[in-house]
Amino acid sequence: MIALRSMLISLFQLPDSFHDFYLHLTGTAPSADILTHCRRELIHAVWRLLLDKEFMEAYTHGVVIKCADGVTRRVYPRILTYSADYPEKYVLH
Amino acid sequence: MVERLDLGRGRRVKRPTWKLVEQLPQPPSLPRTEPSPPASTTIPSTSESSSPAIVEKLICTAKNVFGLFREYPNLPTHNPDDTASPTLTTQPSQAEQPESSHQPLTVSGLTFANETIALLMNWQSTGSSLKSIAECDRLIKDVLSHPSFRVGDLQNISLRQENARLDEQLHAQPDGWRESTVKIEVPNGQRHGSPDNPPIPTFSIPGLQHRSFVETIKATWADENATHFHYTPFRQFVQQQPDATSERIYDELYSSDAFLEAHKALQNQPPEPDCSLERVVCALMFWSDSTHLASFGTASLWPVYMFFGNQSKYERCAPSSGACHHVAYIPKVCVA
């Protein structure tokens, strides 16, 4: 668990200014738990932004594309796999 | 009569390798007309409660020489394996090799039909060796023979300035990448929620580079490299002996149960109003991993890649296939 946490810290860094921001906010330096939580918040916020309204519209109603074989189809994007290493998966769940 | 001996290096009769002698595994061909009756079965849909019982008709292809056959949920409209050959999928298209030498040729002494051709041939054969025949053809057809082309307009041209102007215009156009700021809520040990309490403090992280997923999908699917995309999933089996039981083959994403379930769920959902287009699943495969850019240093990136599961893995995993689409770069600044 300790090894995992250290990996998380080395992989998903928040900007330098986060420490100053937290120190100014609470008067103490952020603990490891707070950092882990914020990194998790960061990746979820990023995915919330990536899966935008345009994508969700396409997910529900499809997009009409003239495919490479010349046939026009209504294409519905579906996420079938997501590959990540373990530290990254840890923050995704 | 003395048999004449060939001097010099011996000649070896080249024999085809076993890969060529053995037949390459051909994918099962699709039924062109009506589905073949012997193996097709009719099973009721899983949702038995719905009043109009949706009956699925599985379509089986004929077995090929290796006993491979496929089972489609519906008649596919496109069979990419008809045109995909192993050489096509593994070899990227090579640019035409230049045929000119580095040795300069002079116009004098060589005969051409007229002086214009001689000048052009001289230009192609000298200087940089990257002027292929196809490129020279393009220059003649698209530029020199164009009705708007006038030599007089080129009098005071500075290619450096024109390139700079082109760069400016290209930068002004959106290339699909956007930069965004992500906000996260930071716990500060206080209670929030009621109107009396202060709002939850937020922290902004700038510099997320990302691209529209939908635009990437549209561009990729319309591209001619997407000719080998599979739109209809299938289950693949092998039956090596006529009396043996058939075994399921798991190889591609488009022959997986997950794709089949997504396809069936899509066909069962109500269609868009006034739309009779075929509905297909675009199987997205995401991958992200933090990567270090330097051996000594903390420079790193956290990219998010997107692949398409409709593409064969042999094509998708070739580094030169260009099948990987990077869609986002997550900001990451290392703390010293």
CSV table of C-alpha atoms in Angstrom, one decimal:
chain,number,residue,atom,x,y,z
A,1,MET,CA,0.0,0.0,0.0
A,2,ILE,CA,2.9,2.3,0.8
A,3,ALA,CA,4.6,1.5,-2.4
A,4,LEU,CA,1.4,2.1,-4.4
A,5,ARG,CA,0.8,5.4,-2.8
A,6,SER,CA,4.3,6.6,-3.5
A,7,MET,CA,3.8,5.6,-7.1
A,8,LEU,CA,0.6,7.6,-7.2
A,9,ILE,CA,2.4,10.6,-5.9
A,10,SER,CA,5.1,10.3,-8.5
A,11,LEU,CA,2.8,9.7,-11.4
A,12,PHE,CA,-0.1,12.1,-10.9
A,13,GLN,CA,1.3,15.3,-9.7
A,14,LEU,CA,-0.7,18.4,-9.2
A,15,PRO,CA,0.9,21.8,-10.0
A,16,ASP,CA,3.4,23.3,-7.6
A,17,SER,CA,1.0,26.0,-6.8
A,18,PHE,CA,-1.4,23.5,-5.2
A,19,HIS,CA,0.7,23.2,-2.1
A,20,ASP,CA,0.7,27.0,-1.6
A,21,PHE,CA,-3.1,27.1,-2.3
A,22,TYR,CA,-3.8,24.4,0.3
A,23,LEU,CA,-1.5,26.0,2.8
A,24,HIS,CA,-3.2,29.3,2.3
A,25,LEU,CA,-6.6,27.6,2.6
A,26,THR,CA,-6.1,25.5,5.7
A,27,GLY,CA,-2.8,26.6,7.3
A,28,THR,CA,-1.3,23.1,6.9
A,29,ALA,CA,0.4,21.3,4.2
A,30,PRO,CA,-1.8,18.8,2.2
A,31,SER,CA,-1.5,15.3,3.6
A,32,ALA,CA,-1.0,12.3,1.3
A,33,ASP,CA,-4.6,11.4,1.5
A,34,ILE,CA,-5.7,14.9,0.4
A,35,LEU,CA,-3.3,14.7,-2.5
A,36,THR,CA,-4.6,11.3,-3.6
A,37,HIS,CA,-8.1,12.6,-3.4
A,38,CYS,CA,-7.3,15.6,-5.5
A,39,ARG,CA,-5.5,13.6,-8.1
A,40,ARG,CA,-8.6,11.4,-8.4
A,41,GLU,CA,-10.7,14.5,-8.7
A,42,LEU,CA,-8.4,15.8,-11.4
A,43,ILE,CA,-8.6,12.8,-13.7
A,44,HIS,CA,-12.4,12.6,-13.2
A,45,ALA,CA,-12.7,16.3,-14.0
A,46,VAL,CA,-10.6,15.7,-17.1
A,47,TRP,CA,-12.8,12.9,-18.3
A,48,ARG,CA,-15.9,14.9,-17.6
A,49,LEU,CA,-14.5,17.6,-19.9
A,50,LEU,CA,-13.5,15.1,-22.6
A,51,LEU,CA,-16.8,13.4,-22.7
A,52,ASP,CA,-18.5,16.7,-23.6
A,53,LYS,CA,-22.0,17.5,-24.7
A,54,GLU,CA,-21.1,16.8,-28.4
A,55,PHE,CA,-19.9,13.3,-27.6
A,56,MET,CA,-22.9,12.5,-25.4
A,57,GLU,CA,-25.2,13.7,-28.2
A,58,ALA,CA,-23.4,11.4,-30.6
A,59,TYR,CA,-23.5,8.6,-28.0
A,60,THR,CA,-27.3,8.8,-27.8
A,61,HIS,CA,-28.3,9.8,-31.3
A,62,GLY,CA,-25.3,8.8,-33.4
A,63,VAL,CA,-23.5,10.8,-36.0
A,64,VAL,CA,-24.1,10.4,-39.7
A,65,ILE,CA,-20.8,9.6,-41.5
A,66,LYS,CA,-20.2,8.7,-45.1
A,67,CYS,CA,-17.9,5.8,-44.5
A,68,ALA,CA,-14.8,4.9,-46.5
A,69,ASP,CA,-16.8,2.3,-48.6
A,70,GLY,CA,-19.1,5.0,-49.8
A,71,VAL,CA,-22.1,4.0,-47.7
A,72,THR,CA,-23.6,6.5,-45.3
A,73,ARG,CA,-24.2,5.1,-41.9
A,74,ARG,CA,-25.3,6.4,-38.5
A,75,VAL,CA,-22.4,5.7,-36.2
A,76,TYR,CA,-22.8,5.4,-32.4
A,77,PRO,CA,-19.6,5.6,-30.4
A,78,ARG,CA,-19.3,3.1,-27.6
A,79,ILE,CA,-16.4,2.8,-25.2
A,80,LEU,CA,-15.4,-0.9,-25.2
A,81,THR,CA,-11.9,-0.9,-23.6
A,82,TYR,CA,-9.9,1.4,-21.4
A,83,SER,CA,-6.3,0.4,-20.9
A,84,ALA,CA,-4.3,1.9,-18.1
A,85,ASP,CA,-1.7,0.7,-15.7
A,86,TYR,CA,-2.5,-0.1,-12.2
A,87,PRO,CA,-1.8,3.3,-10.5
A,88,GLU,CA,-3.9,5.0,-13.1
A,89,LYS,CA,-6.7,2.5,-12.8
A,90,TYR,CA,-6.6,3.1,-9.1
A,91,VAL,CA,-7.6,6.7,-9.5
A,92,LEU,CA,-10.2,6.0,-12.2
A,93,HIS,CA,-12.4,3.8,-9.9
B,1,MET,CA,29.9,-31.7,-76.9
B,2,VAL,CA,31.4,-30.0,-74.0
B,3,GLU,CA,28.9,-28.5,-71.6
B,4,ARG,CA,29.4,-24.8,-71.3
B,5,LEU,CA,30.2,-23.7,-67.8
B,6,ASP,CA,28.8,-20.5,-66.4
B,7,LEU,CA,31.7,-18.6,-64.8
B,8,GLY,CA,31.2,-16.1,-62.0
B,9,ARG,CA,28.7,-16.3,-59.2
B,10,GLY,CA,26.5,-19.4,-59.2
B,11,ARG,CA,22.8,-19.1,-59.8
B,12,ARG,CA,20.5,-20.5,-57.2
B,13,VAL,CA,17.0,-21.6,-58.1
B,14,LYS,CA,14.7,-19.7,-55.7
B,15,ARG,CA,12.0,-21.8,-54.2
B,16,PRO,CA,8.9,-20.2,-52.7
B,17,THR,CA,8.8,-20.4,-48.9
B,18,TRP,CA,6.4,-22.6,-47.1
B,19,LYS,CA,4.2,-19.6,-46.4
B,20,LEU,CA,3.6,-19.2,-50.1
B,21,VAL,CA,3.4,-22.9,-50.8
B,22,GLU,CA,0.9,-23.4,-48.0
B,23,GLN,CA,-2.3,-21.6,-48.7
B,24,LEU,CA,-2.7,-18.4,-46.7
B,25,PRO,CA,-5.7,-18.5,-44.4
B,26,GLN,CA,-8.5,-16.9,-46.3
B,27,PRO,CA,-11.3,-15.4,-44.3
B,28,PRO,CA,-14.7,-16.9,-44.9
B,29,SER,CA,-16.6,-15.2,-47.7
B,30,LEU,CA,-19.9,-13.6,-47.0
B,31,PRO,CA,-23.1,-15.0,-48.3
B,32,ARG,CA,-23.8,-12.7,-51.2
B,33,THR,CA,-27.5,-13.4,-51.6
B,34,GLU,CA,-29.8,-15.0,-49.1
B,35,PRO,CA,-28.3,-16.4,-45.9
B,36,SER,CA,-27.3,-20.0,-46.3
B,37,PRO,CA,-30.1,-22.2,-44.8
B,38,PRO,CA,-28.2,-25.2,-43.5
B,39,ALA,CA,-26.6,-23.6,-40.5
B,40,SER,CA,-28.8,-20.6,-39.9
B,41,THR,CA,-30.9,-20.8,-36.8
B,42,THR,CA,-33.7,-18.7,-35.4
B,43,ILE,CA,-33.6,-17.7,-31.8
B,44,PRO,CA,-36.0,-15.5,-30.0
B,45,SER,CA,-34.8,-12.2,-28.5
B,46,THR,CA,-33.7,-12.1,-24.9
B,47,SER,CA,-36.4,-9.6,-24.1
B,48,GLU,CA,-39.4,-11.9,-24.2
B,49,SER,CA,-41.6,-9.4,-22.4
B,50,SER,CA,-41.7,-6.9,-25.2
B,51,SER,CA,-44.8,-7.5,-27.3
B,52,PRO,CA,-43.4,-7.4,-30.8
B,53,ALA,CA,-41.0,-10.3,-30.5
B,54,ILE,CA,-37.8,-9.3,-32.2
B,55,VAL,CA,-36.5,-12.4,-34.0
B,56,GLU,CA,-32.8,-12.5,-34.7
B,57,LYS,CA,-31.7,-14.5,-37.6
B,58,LEU,CA,-28.1,-15.6,-37.3
B,59,ILE,CA,-26.2,-15.8,-40.6
B,60,CYS,CA,-23.5,-18.3,-40.9
B,61,THR,CA,-20.9,-18.2,-43.6
B,62,ALA,CA,-19.6,-21.3,-45.4
B,63,LYS,CA,-16.6,-23.0,-44.0
B,64,ASN,CA,-13.3,-22.3,-45.7
B,65,VAL,CA,-10.5,-24.8,-46.2
B,66,PHE,CA,-9.4,-24.4,-42.6
B,67,GLY,CA,-12.9,-25.0,-41.2
B,68,LEU,CA,-13.3,-21.4,-40.2
B,69,PHE,CA,-16.7,-19.9,-40.3
B,70,ARG,CA,-18.5,-16.8,-39.0
B,71,GLU,CA,-21.8,-16.2,-37.5
B,72,TYR,CA,-23.2,-12.7,-38.0
B,73,PRO,CA,-26.2,-11.3,-36.2
B,74,ASN,CA,-27.5,-9.7,-39.4
B,75,LEU,CA,-26.3,-9.5,-43.0
B,76,PRO,CA,-23.3,-7.3,-43.1
B,77,THR,CA,-23.2,-4.5,-45.7
B,78,HIS,CA,-19.5,-4.5,-46.0
B,79,ASN,CA,-16.9,-7.2,-45.9
B,80,PRO,CA,-13.5,-5.6,-45.5
B,81,ASP,CA,-11.7,-9.0,-45.5
B,82,ASP,CA,-12.6,-9.3,-49.2
B,83,THR,CA,-10.0,-6.7,-50.1
B,84,ALA,CA,-7.6,-6.9,-47.2
B,85,SER,CA,-4.6,-8.9,-48.0
B,86,PRO,CA,-1.8,-9.6,-45.6
B,87,THR,CA,0.7,-7.6,-47.6
B,88,LEU,CA,-1.7,-4.7,-47.8
B,89,THR,CA,-2.3,-4.5,-44.1
B,90,THR,CA,1.3,-4.9,-43.0
B,91,GLN,CA,3.0,-2.8,-45.6
B,92,PRO,CA,2.4,0.9,-45.5
B,93,SER,CA,2.2,2.7,-48.8
B,94,GLN,CA,5.7,3.6,-49.7
B,95,ALA,CA,6.4,6.9,-51.4
B,96,GLU,CA,7.7,6.6,-54.8
B,97,GLN,CA,11.5,6.3,-54.8
B,98,PRO,CA,13.3,9.0,-56.7
B,99,GLU,CA,14.9,7.7,-59.8
B,100,SER,CA,17.3,10.5,-60.4
B,101,SER,CA,21.0,10.4,-59.6
B,102,HIS,CA,23.0,13.0,-57.9
B,103,GLN,CA,25.1,13.5,-61.0
B,104,PRO,CA,24.2,16.7,-62.8
B,105,LEU,CA,23.2,16.4,-66.4
B,106,THR,CA,23.5,19.1,-68.9
B,107,VAL,CA,20.9,19.8,-71.5
B,108,SER,CA,23.5,19.9,-74.3
B,109,GLY,CA,24.2,16.5,-75.7
B,110,LEU,CA,20.9,14.9,-74.8
B,111,THR,CA,18.0,14.9,-77.2
B,112,PHE,CA,14.5,15.9,-76.1
B,113,ALA,CA,11.5,16.8,-78.1
B,114,ASN,CA,11.8,20.5,-77.3
B,115,GLU,CA,13.7,22.9,-75.1
B,116,THR,CA,11.0,23.1,-72.4
B,117,ILE,CA,11.1,19.4,-71.8
B,118,ALA,CA,14.9,19.5,-71.8
B,119,LEU,CA,14.9,22.3,-69.1
B,120,LEU,CA,12.4,20.4,-67.0
B,121,MET,CA,14.3,17.1,-67.3
B,122,ASN,CA,17.5,18.9,-66.3
B,123,TRP,CA,15.8,20.4,-63.3
B,124,GLN,CA,14.4,17.1,-62.2
B,125,SER,CA,17.7,15.3,-62.5
B,126,THR,CA,19.8,17.9,-60.7
B,127,GLY,CA,19.8,19.4,-57.3
B,128,SER,CA,17.7,17.6,-54.7
B,129,SER,CA,17.1,13.9,-55.5
B,130,LEU,CA,13.6,14.0,-53.9
B,131,LYS,CA,11.8,15.0,-57.1
B,132,SER,CA,10.0,11.9,-58.1
B,133,ILE,CA,8.3,11.3,-61.4
B,134,ALA,CA,4.9,11.5,-59.8
B,135,GLU,CA,5.8,14.8,-58.2
B,136,CYS,CA,7.1,16.2,-61.5
B,137,ASP,CA,3.9,15.0,-63.2
B,138,ARG,CA,1.9,16.9,-60.6
B,139,LEU,CA,4.0,20.0,-61.2
B,140,ILE,CA,3.3,19.9,-64.9
B,141,LYS,CA,-0.4,19.0,-64.7
B,142,ASP,CA,-1.5,21.0,-61.7
B,143,VAL,CA,0.7,24.1,-61.9
B,144,LEU,CA,2.4,24.7,-65.2
B,145,SER,CA,-0.6,23.7,-67.3
B,146,HIS,CA,-3.1,25.5,-65.2
B,147,PRO,CA,-4.9,28.3,-67.1
B,148,SER,CA,-4.3,30.7,-64.2
B,149,PHE,CA,-0.5,30.1,-64.3
B,150,ARG,CA,1.5,33.1,-65.5
B,151,VAL,CA,5.3,33.3,-65.4
B,152,GLY,CA,5.1,37.1,-65.1
B,153,ASP,CA,3.5,36.8,-61.6
B,154,LEU,CA,6.6,35.1,-60.3
B,155,GLN,CA,9.0,38.0,-61.0
B,156,ASN,CA,9.4,39.3,-57.4
B,157,ILE,CA,8.4,36.2,-55.5
B,158,SER,CA,10.2,35.4,-52.2
B,159,LEU,CA,9.4,31.8,-51.2
B,160,ARG,CA,10.6,32.6,-47.6
B,161,GLN,CA,8.0,35.3,-47.2
B,162,GLU,CA,5.3,33.2,-48.9
B,163,ASN,CA,6.0,30.3,-46.5
B,164,ALA,CA,5.8,32.7,-43.5
B,165,ARG,CA,2.5,34.0,-44.8
B,166,LEU,CA,1.2,30.4,-45.2
B,167,ASP,CA,2.3,29.6,-41.6
B,168,GLU,CA,0.4,32.6,-40.3
B,169,GLN,CA,-2.8,31.6,-42.0
B,170,LEU,CA,-2.5,28.0,-40.9
B,171,HIS,CA,-2.0,29.1,-37.3
B,172,ALA,CA,-5.1,31.3,-37.5
B,173,GLN,CA,-7.2,28.3,-38.4
B,174,PRO,CA,-8.3,25.9,-35.7
B,175,ASP,CA,-6.6,22.6,-36.0
B,176,GLY,CA,-9.0,20.9,-33.6
B,177,TRP,CA,-6.9,21.2,-30.5
B,178,ARG,CA,-8.3,23.2,-27.6
B,179,GLU,CA,-6.8,24.2,-24.3
B,180,SER,CA,-9.0,24.1,-21.3
B,181,THR,CA,-8.8,24.7,-17.6
B,182,VAL,CA,-10.0,22.0,-15.2
B,183,LYS,CA,-11.5,22.9,-11.8
B,184,ILE,CA,-11.4,20.5,-8.9
B,185,GLU,CA,-13.0,20.9,-5.5
B,186,VAL,CA,-10.6,20.7,-2.6
B,187,PRO,CA,-11.6,19.5,0.8
B,188,ASN,CA,-10.6,21.9,3.5
B,189,GLY,CA,-12.0,20.1,6.6
B,190,GLN,CA,-15.1,22.2,6.9
B,191,ARG,CA,-18.7,21.4,6.3
B,192,HIS,CA,-20.4,22.6,3.2
B,193,GLY,CA,-23.8,22.3,1.8
B,194,SER,CA,-26.1,24.6,3.7
B,195,PRO,CA,-26.4,28.2,2.4
B,196,ASP,CA,-24.8,29.6,5.6
B,197,ASN,CA,-21.6,27.7,5.0
B,198,PRO,CA,-18.9,29.1,2.7
B,199,PRO,CA,-18.8,27.5,-0.8
B,200,ILE,CA,-16.5,24.6,-1.5
B,201,PRO,CA,-13.0,26.0,-2.5
B,202,THR,CA,-12.0,25.2,-6.0
B,203,PHE,CA,-8.6,24.9,-7.5
B,204,SER,CA,-8.0,25.6,-11.3
B,205,ILE,CA,-5.4,23.6,-13.2
B,206,PRO,CA,-4.8,25.1,-16.6
B,207,GLY,CA,-3.2,23.6,-19.7
B,208,LEU,CA,-5.3,20.6,-20.6
B,209,GLN,CA,-4.8,20.1,-24.4
B,210,HIS,CA,-7.6,18.1,-25.9
B,211,ARG,CA,-9.4,17.4,-29.2
B,212,SER,CA,-13.1,16.7,-30.0
B,213,PHE,CA,-13.8,13.0,-29.9
B,214,VAL,CA,-16.6,13.3,-32.5
B,215,GLU,CA,-14.5,15.2,-35.0
B,216,THR,CA,-11.7,12.6,-34.6
B,217,ILE,CA,-14.2,9.8,-35.3
B,218,LYS,CA,-15.7,11.6,-38.3
B,219,ALA,CA,-12.3,12.3,-39.8
B,220,THR,CA,-11.1,8.7,-39.3
B,221,TRP,CA,-14.2,7.0,-40.5
B,222,ALA,CA,-14.4,9.0,-43.7
B,223,ASP,CA,-10.7,8.5,-44.4
B,224,GLU,CA,-9.8,5.9,-47.1
B,225,ASN,CA,-7.7,4.0,-44.6
B,226,ALA,CA,-10.9,3.0,-42.9
B,227,THR,CA,-11.9,0.8,-45.8
B,228,HIS,CA,-11.0,-2.3,-43.7
B,229,PHE,CA,-13.2,-1.3,-40.8
B,230,HIS,CA,-15.6,-3.9,-39.6
B,231,TYR,CA,-19.1,-2.5,-39.1
B,232,THR,CA,-20.9,-5.7,-38.2
B,233,PRO,CA,-19.5,-7.9,-35.4
B,234,PHE,CA,-19.5,-11.7,-35.6
B,235,ARG,CA,-18.6,-14.8,-33.8
B,236,GLN,CA,-15.9,-16.9,-35.4
B,237,PHE,CA,-15.7,-20.7,-35.0
B,238,VAL,CA,-13.5,-23.4,-36.3
B,239,GLN,CA,-14.5,-26.9,-37.1
B,240,GLN,CA,-11.5,-28.9,-38.1
B,241,GLN,CA,-13.3,-32.2,-38.8
B,242,PRO,CA,-16.8,-32.6,-40.2
B,243,ASP,CA,-17.9,-34.5,-37.1
B,244,ALA,CA,-16.0,-32.5,-34.6
B,245,THR,CA,-17.6,-29.8,-32.4
B,246,SER,CA,-16.9,-26.3,-33.4
B,247,GLU,CA,-14.7,-24.2,-31.2
B,248,ARG,CA,-15.1,-20.4,-30.7
B,249,ILE,CA,-12.2,-18.3,-31.8
B,250,TYR,CA,-11.4,-15.1,-29.9
B,251,ASP,CA,-9.2,-12.8,-31.8
B,252,GLU,CA,-10.5,-9.4,-32.6
B,253,LEU,CA,-12.6,-6.9,-30.8
B,254,TYR,CA,-15.2,-7.1,-33.5
B,255,SER,CA,-15.6,-10.8,-32.9
B,256,SER,CA,-16.0,-10.4,-29.1
B,257,ASP,CA,-19.1,-10.8,-27.1
B,258,ALA,CA,-18.9,-7.2,-25.8
B,259,PHE,CA,-19.1,-5.8,-29.4
B,260,LEU,CA,-21.9,-8.2,-30.2
B,261,GLU,CA,-23.9,-7.1,-27.2
B,262,ALA,CA,-23.4,-3.4,-28.0
B,263,HIS,CA,-24.4,-4.1,-31.6
B,264,LYS,CA,-27.6,-5.9,-30.5
B,265,ALA,CA,-28.5,-3.3,-28.0
B,266,LEU,CA,-28.1,-0.6,-30.6
B,267,GLN,CA,-30.3,-2.5,-33.1
B,268,ASN,CA,-33.0,-3.0,-30.5
B,269,GLN,CA,-33.2,0.6,-29.5
B,270,PRO,CA,-35.8,2.8,-31.3
B,271,PRO,CA,-34.3,4.4,-34.5
B,272,GLU,CA,-33.9,8.1,-34.9
B,273,PRO,CA,-37.0,9.7,-36.5
B,274,ASP,CA,-37.0,9.8,-40.3
B,275,CYS,CA,-33.7,7.9,-40.5
B,276,SER,CA,-33.4,4.6,-42.2
B,277,LEU,CA,-29.6,4.5,-42.2
B,278,GLU,CA,-27.7,1.5,-41.0
B,279,ARG,CA,-26.7,1.9,-37.4
B,280,VAL,CA,-23.3,0.7,-36.5
B,281,VAL,CA,-21.1,0.7,-33.4
B,282,CYS,CA,-17.9,2.7,-33.3
B,283,ALA,CA,-15.8,0.7,-30.8
B,284,LEU,CA,-13.6,3.1,-29.0
B,285,MET,CA,-10.5,1.8,-27.2
B,286,PHE,CA,-8.9,4.3,-24.9
B,287,TRP,CA,-5.4,4.1,-23.5
B,288,SER,CA,-3.6,6.5,-21.3
B,289,ASP,CA,-0.3,6.3,-19.5
B,290,SER,CA,2.0,8.8,-18.1
B,291,THR,CA,5.2,9.0,-20.1
B,292,HIS,CA,8.6,10.5,-19.4
B,293,LEU,CA,10.2,12.5,-22.1
B,294,ALA,CA,13.7,12.7,-20.9
B,295,SER,CA,16.2,10.2,-19.3
B,296,PHE,CA,17.5,12.9,-17.0
B,297,GLY,CA,14.8,15.3,-15.9
B,298,THR,CA,11.2,15.6,-14.9
B,299,ALA,CA,9.7,16.5,-18.3
B,300,SER,CA,6.7,14.3,-18.8
B,301,LEU,CA,3.4,14.0,-20.6
B,302,TRP,CA,0.2,12.3,-19.8
B,303,PRO,CA,-1.5,11.6,-23.1
B,304,VAL,CA,-4.8,9.9,-23.8
B,305,TYR,CA,-4.9,7.8,-27.0
B,306,MET,CA,-7.8,6.5,-28.9
B,307,PHE,CA,-8.0,3.5,-31.1
B,308,PHE,CA,-10.8,2.0,-33.1
B,309,GLY,CA,-11.9,-1.6,-32.3
B,310,ASN,CA,-13.5,-1.8,-35.8
B,311,GLN,CA,-10.0,-2.1,-37.2
B,312,SER,CA,-8.1,-5.4,-37.3
B,313,LYS,CA,-5.5,-5.6,-34.6
B,314,TYR,CA,-2.9,-6.5,-37.2
B,315,GLU,CA,-3.5,-3.2,-38.8
B,316,ARG,CA,-4.1,-1.2,-35.6
B,317,CYS,CA,-0.9,-2.4,-33.9
B,318,ALA,CA,1.4,-1.7,-36.7
B,319,PRO,CA,3.4,1.4,-35.7
B,320,SER,CA,3.3,2.8,-39.2
B,321,SER,CA,-0.4,2.3,-39.7
B,322,GLY,CA,-1.3,5.7,-38.1
B,323,ALA,CA,-4.2,4.0,-36.3
B,324,CYS,CA,-3.5,5.7,-33.0
B,325,HIS,CA,-5.2,9.0,-32.4
B,326,HIS,CA,-4.0,11.2,-29.5
B,327,VAL,CA,-7.0,13.1,-28.2
B,328,ALA,CA,-5.8,14.8,-25.0
B,329,TYR,CA,-2.7,15.8,-23.0
B,330,ILE,CA,-3.5,16.0,-19.3
B,331,PRO,CA,-1.6,18.7,-17.5
B,332,LYS,CA,1.1,17.5,-15.2
B,333,VAL,CA,3.7,19.6,-13.5
B,334,CYS,CA,6.2,17.7,-11.4
B,335,VAL,CA,6.9,18.9,-8.0
B,336,ALA,CA,10.6,19.0,-7.4
